[in-house]
């Protein structure tokens, strides 16, 4: 059964394999192209360095006209990540454009790890520490990095 | 010591923060679902006088509908989902071109070249291609049908198939964005706030469901090389509806009825 969404996801997958961006990877789950697993490696020179953070991406038949639901499975401590792993990122909400693909989504989340936006917090504790106590913030992030090895 | 214990607990900060974005988006999806179940993407042709029923208690509007009926015989409604201008414009323009085979051919040839123009402007080839292929596929399918009425029926069917219809909207949005960026010196004067033309395109033109303003309409017309007449019908004074040709002085190929927040297609007498 080929729908525009499924056809497009096959293309996204092909592109991700042929031209993989550094530090991210993703693939559909075995029996469902509408649900993907992805991994983002913590960017260098950030407290997330060395972490391997797992995510799930759930698409609807409205993709790419509507963004997928992206969620961290690994426990995260980040100003823009909710307790349930949901991500507060404009391109996944009201600034989504159908010209984005999975590759663009994952690289945008990767740069969100490097550059949090503490003014639009999903985790107010993380946002506050990020602004006021960077050392403690980094300590908490490093704990997530270590946790990510076990997950 | 007590503070230490509080800080190292992993659960306290997790509890209070609800994922507001998801709640808002879920509510939005519910509203969209209700609209989509009741109104087709592109409706059937209806008599213009049926509009009077909508305003049975409203003499201002009734008067205006009668005024409208002097010039227009029918109306075709579109779903109010934020894409109505792009969907109405795209449908109505192609429908009209089907009556004029030569103009359709020229339009098709221009459409064939449009992807390269977008890629040159910096759009990502990989994603643009997906929409472009569907756009050309639709044009080819309706263009290949000899009989004009059958071609129009096929156009109607394709525009009511969400997959095709939305891709037609996306591609016109991309063409409009391309046009704005190509002529950014000109268009930048019309953009409110401190936004660049590129930002405006990313935020207000390319995303689906974002409503259209004058600037979208002018750029979309320039991108397709045509003009529209917009008929404004609101509670303003006077018995007559107001007309605007965009761009000014054009010979309009498409007529749209604008009621605050929404566009439908009009058919002249």
PDB file of C-alpha atoms in Angstrom, chain B residues 29-129:
ATOM      1  CA  UNK B  29      -6.179  18.386  15.323  1.00  0.00           C
ATOM      2  CA  UNK B  30      -9.632  17.891  16.806  1.00  0.00           C
ATOM      3  CA  UNK B  31     -10.890  21.187  15.335  1.00  0.00           C
ATOM      4  CA  UNK B  32      -9.357  20.355  11.959  1.00  0.00           C
ATOM      5  CA  UNK B  33     -10.997  16.953  12.014  1.00  0.00           C
ATOM      6  CA  UNK B  34     -14.421  18.467  12.595  1.00  0.00           C
ATOM      7  CA  UNK B  35     -13.949  20.879   9.690  1.00  0.00           C
ATOM      8  CA  UNK B  36     -12.627  18.222   7.338  1.00  0.00           C
ATOM      9  CA  UNK B  37     -15.541  15.922   8.044  1.00  0.00           C
ATOM     10  CA  UNK B  38     -18.080  18.571   7.118  1.00  0.00           C
ATOM     11  CA  UNK B  39     -16.548  20.468   4.163  1.00  0.00           C
ATOM     12  CA  UNK B  40     -14.864  18.945   1.091  1.00  0.00           C
ATOM     13  CA  UNK B  41     -11.457  20.236  -0.040  1.00  0.00           C
ATOM     14  CA  UNK B  42     -13.050  21.635  -3.189  1.00  0.00           C
ATOM     15  CA  UNK B  43     -16.843  21.654  -3.427  1.00  0.00           C
ATOM     16  CA  UNK B  44     -19.344  21.254  -6.263  1.00  0.00           C
ATOM     17  CA  UNK B  45     -20.489  24.192  -8.333  1.00  0.00           C
ATOM     18  CA  UNK B  46     -23.397  25.915  -6.556  1.00  0.00           C
ATOM     19  CA  UNK B  47     -25.724  28.716  -7.555  1.00  0.00           C
ATOM     20  CA  UNK B  48     -24.595  32.044  -6.160  1.00  0.00           C
ATOM     21  CA  UNK B  49     -28.095  32.697  -4.828  1.00  0.00           C
ATOM     22  CA  UNK B  50     -27.709  29.846  -2.363  1.00  0.00           C
ATOM     23  CA  UNK B  51     -25.395  32.175  -0.455  1.00  0.00           C
ATOM     24  CA  UNK B  52     -28.469  34.184   0.569  1.00  0.00           C
ATOM     25  CA  UNK B  53     -29.601  31.282   2.769  1.00  0.00           C
ATOM     26  CA  UNK B  54     -26.454  31.640   4.824  1.00  0.00           C
ATOM     27  CA  UNK B  55     -27.506  35.135   5.742  1.00  0.00           C
ATOM     28  CA  UNK B  56     -31.249  34.739   6.231  1.00  0.00           C
ATOM     29  CA  UNK B  57     -31.249  37.186   9.159  1.00  0.00           C
ATOM     30  CA  UNK B  58     -28.764  39.601   7.766  1.00  0.00           C
ATOM     31  CA  UNK B  59     -29.977  42.259   5.373  1.00  0.00           C
ATOM     32  CA  UNK B  60     -26.538  43.794   4.839  1.00  0.00           C
ATOM     33  CA  UNK B  61     -25.156  40.544   3.501  1.00  0.00           C
ATOM     34  CA  UNK B  62     -28.321  39.633   1.590  1.00  0.00           C
ATOM     35  CA  UNK B  63     -28.094  42.887  -0.276  1.00  0.00           C
ATOM     36  CA  UNK B  64     -24.491  42.148  -1.118  1.00  0.00           C
ATOM     37  CA  UNK B  65     -25.233  38.640  -2.338  1.00  0.00           C
ATOM     38  CA  UNK B  66     -27.843  40.084  -4.726  1.00  0.00           C
ATOM     39  CA  UNK B  67     -25.286  42.597  -5.921  1.00  0.00           C
ATOM     40  CA  UNK B  68     -22.780  39.772  -6.400  1.00  0.00           C
ATOM     41  CA  UNK B  69     -25.271  37.733  -8.433  1.00  0.00           C
ATOM     42  CA  UNK B  70     -25.373  40.436 -11.123  1.00  0.00           C
ATOM     43  CA  UNK B  71     -21.827  39.509 -12.085  1.00  0.00           C
ATOM     44  CA  UNK B  72     -21.399  35.947 -10.865  1.00  0.00           C
ATOM     45  CA  UNK B  73     -23.596  32.944 -11.480  1.00  0.00           C
ATOM     46  CA  UNK B  74     -21.910  30.280  -9.385  1.00  0.00           C
ATOM     47  CA  UNK B  75     -19.608  29.636  -6.484  1.00  0.00           C
ATOM     48  CA  UNK B  76     -17.380  26.718  -5.573  1.00  0.00           C
ATOM     49  CA  UNK B  77     -16.484  26.480  -1.920  1.00  0.00           C
ATOM     50  CA  UNK B  78     -13.162  25.340  -0.538  1.00  0.00           C
ATOM     51  CA  UNK B  79     -12.318  23.902   2.849  1.00  0.00           C
ATOM     52  CA  UNK B  80     -11.352  26.608   5.362  1.00  0.00           C
ATOM     53  CA  UNK B  81      -8.088  25.042   6.515  1.00  0.00           C
ATOM     54  CA  UNK B  82      -5.668  27.929   6.017  1.00  0.00           C
ATOM     55  CA  UNK B  83      -4.807  26.639   2.547  1.00  0.00           C
ATOM     56  CA  UNK B  84      -7.986  27.940   0.921  1.00  0.00           C
ATOM     57  CA  UNK B  85      -6.345  30.645  -1.170  1.00  0.00           C
ATOM     58  CA  UNK B  86      -3.681  28.338  -2.599  1.00  0.00           C
ATOM     59  CA  UNK B  87      -6.133  25.507  -3.209  1.00  0.00           C
ATOM     60  CA  UNK B  88      -8.802  27.740  -4.741  1.00  0.00           C
ATOM     61  CA  UNK B  89      -6.336  29.610  -6.916  1.00  0.00           C
ATOM     62  CA  UNK B  90      -4.555  26.501  -8.148  1.00  0.00           C
ATOM     63  CA  UNK B  91      -7.792  24.659  -8.920  1.00  0.00           C
ATOM     64  CA  UNK B  92      -9.515  27.603 -10.588  1.00  0.00           C
ATOM     65  CA  UNK B  93      -6.528  28.520 -12.720  1.00  0.00           C
ATOM     66  CA  UNK B  94      -5.927  25.001 -14.021  1.00  0.00           C
ATOM     67  CA  UNK B  95      -9.660  24.550 -14.587  1.00  0.00           C
ATOM     68  CA  UNK B  96      -9.702  27.669 -16.720  1.00  0.00           C
ATOM     69  CA  UNK B  97      -6.610  26.660 -18.668  1.00  0.00           C
ATOM     70  CA  UNK B  98      -8.330  23.402 -19.618  1.00  0.00           C
ATOM     71  CA  UNK B  99     -10.610  25.508 -21.835  1.00  0.00           C
ATOM     72  CA  UNK B 100      -7.610  26.890 -23.707  1.00  0.00           C
ATOM     73  CA  UNK B 101      -5.337  24.109 -24.869  1.00  0.00           C
ATOM     74  CA  UNK B 102      -2.608  26.421 -26.166  1.00  0.00           C
ATOM     75  CA  UNK B 103      -2.321  28.341 -22.890  1.00  0.00           C
ATOM     76  CA  UNK B 104      -2.352  25.069 -20.976  1.00  0.00           C
ATOM     77  CA  UNK B 105       0.555  23.799 -23.037  1.00  0.00           C
ATOM     78  CA  UNK B 106       2.588  26.931 -22.342  1.00  0.00           C
ATOM     79  CA  UNK B 107       1.751  26.657 -18.652  1.00  0.00           C
ATOM     80  CA  UNK B 108       2.851  23.018 -18.587  1.00  0.00           C
ATOM     81  CA  UNK B 109       6.146  23.855 -20.236  1.00  0.00           C
ATOM     82  CA  UNK B 110       6.786  26.570 -17.675  1.00  0.00           C
ATOM     83  CA  UNK B 111       5.891  24.154 -14.863  1.00  0.00           C
ATOM     84  CA  UNK B 112       8.390  21.624 -16.196  1.00  0.00           C
ATOM     85  CA  UNK B 113      11.199  24.130 -15.769  1.00  0.00           C
ATOM     86  CA  UNK B 114      10.062  25.352 -12.361  1.00  0.00           C
ATOM     87  CA  UNK B 115      11.964  22.786 -10.303  1.00  0.00           C
ATOM     88  CA  UNK B 116      15.340  23.915 -11.619  1.00  0.00           C
ATOM     89  CA  UNK B 117      14.429  27.503 -10.812  1.00  0.00           C
ATOM     90  CA  UNK B 118      13.635  26.546  -7.207  1.00  0.00           C
ATOM     91  CA  UNK B 119      16.789  24.461  -6.815  1.00  0.00           C
ATOM     92  CA  UNK B 120      18.846  27.370  -8.145  1.00  0.00           C
ATOM     93  CA  UNK B 121      17.275  29.565  -5.469  1.00  0.00           C
ATOM     94  CA  UNK B 122      18.596  27.179  -2.831  1.00  0.00           C
ATOM     95  CA  UNK B 123      15.637  24.853  -2.243  1.00  0.00           C
ATOM     96  CA  UNK B 124      16.658  21.325  -1.417  1.00  0.00           C
ATOM     97  CA  UNK B 125      16.417  19.249  -4.597  1.00  0.00           C
ATOM     98  CA  UNK B 126      15.479  16.088  -2.744  1.00  0.00           C
ATOM     99  CA  UNK B 127      12.359  17.446  -1.070  1.00  0.00           C
ATOM    100  CA  UNK B 128      11.253  19.779  -3.874  1.00  0.00           C
ATOM    101  CA  UNK B 129      11.301  16.856  -6.307  1.00  0.00           C
TER     102      UNK B 129
END
